[in-house]
């Protein structure tokens, strides 16, 4: 309740100011710049997120039967999805010789699929039956590769509401990724220009980040629990625990920032250093996430 | 004289040939015996994997043992289904009895070992066991299978057994390297 009230107060305060004829007030300018920066970051991340493959569109099928991969060699285009169907009576795995992917055990009458972004030849085998060997040749696409592939897969730009974890997580990540670095930047600018409005903005952004990030993490866990086996095991383990730690750090950061906001002072260097560490952790976390979706 | 001698040699050779054929016939397993040998081999490998699961704490050995249980249970079921379909009732034979005796000795040996010594013995025995079964399939079971479906089923099992052999070899190597 208390938080809500504060939201209202400060909101009114800002609105009242912006309605004043002082259109060139530094506070207003700061807000416009921050909005512009948020928009830029969001659109940049959105373009990345759009390249994420929707799971489900299979371009090629490898049948596993009588302890063999069929066909043993297959050529696909970058961005295409291959599905391995286990029609055998034994469980098998699809394991890259270079460790870049591993299906885990695929039981009889089950299948596993993966989208290949990285051009090159990759040999794979079955872990339980090392004599089962096969290879996949991924051909690079020239120029407008991603778009051409999206078109050939029947991918369109038509909007549909996000329903899967794979869609929700990248969208929510945008907010987390944009809010925290900008909050940090806003506090730094506030100290440089000695403007309280920068600090107010920073407080709100930290609060929003702390509220949104648990949802981001939840969507991430949902993704991991539903499709975890299709993601690289090592990366996902680091990513999921760093992500969960980030949620806790954001809450700590928000409480700390709130205590500073309550005293109406500028944050001290201890807070800024802590915030910077969280920002750097976030950058690393983002790079892990990107690597998982887009390959090396 | 000369003629009589050559008659004698022809006669002796003929007797030897017939005797050889009879012995070979006696050793050649019938289809029910082939099915019996396969089921015995499945049974032995499943039981030893169960023992391994009880005794080992090595995750790789556990993974291998679980795979043996799963794969050989599936194989056992498919052989049973095929035998039923073909009206073949698996039978014991000298070979299956020999396999059982060797397995009993090995189980005794494994039961007396613990820790890494157990893991190593289990892995190396799995290598030897699968090698034995592969050799038996190639030289005796497949050539002597009468029924075409049984023959092709045996041929179909070869890559699975080869896979187990190579997996067991990897396991043996990784246990030895540590
Ligand atoms: Cu396999």
PDB file of C-alpha atoms and ligand atoms in Angstrom, chain A residues 64 67 69 88 90-93 126-132, chain B residues 67 71, ligand 1:
ATOM      1  CA  UNK A  64      16.746 -44.140 -35.439  1.00  0.00           C
ATOM      2  CA  UNK A  67      20.727 -49.260 -33.729  1.00  0.00           C
ATOM      3  CA  UNK A  69      20.908 -43.330 -37.607  1.00  0.00           C
ATOM      4  CA  UNK A  88      13.888 -48.491 -32.238  1.00  0.00           C
ATOM      5  CA  UNK A  90      16.143 -49.271 -27.366  1.00  0.00           C
ATOM      6  CA  UNK A  91      16.874 -45.819 -25.952  1.00  0.00           C
ATOM      7  CA  UNK A  92      19.523 -43.781 -27.750  1.00  0.00           C
ATOM      8  CA  UNK A  93      21.139 -40.364 -27.572  1.00  0.00           C
ATOM      9  CA  UNK A 126      24.978 -42.351 -29.470  1.00  0.00           C
ATOM     10  CA  UNK A 127      26.507 -42.424 -25.984  1.00  0.00           C
ATOM     11  CA  UNK A 128      25.136 -45.859 -24.975  1.00  0.00           C
ATOM     12  CA  UNK A 129      26.106 -47.340 -28.371  1.00  0.00           C
ATOM     13  CA  UNK A 130      29.325 -45.659 -29.536  1.00  0.00           C
ATOM     14  CA  UNK A 131      29.234 -47.628 -32.794  1.00  0.00           C
ATOM     15  CA  UNK A 132      26.225 -45.545 -33.852  1.00  0.00           C
TER      16      UNK A 132
ATOM     17  CA  UNK B  67      21.567 -49.328 -20.010  1.00  0.00           C
ATOM     18  CA  UNK B  71      18.558 -52.812 -23.579  1.00  0.00           C
TER      19      UNK B  71
HETATM   20 CU1  LIG C   1      22.169 -46.010 -29.175  1.00  0.00          CU
END
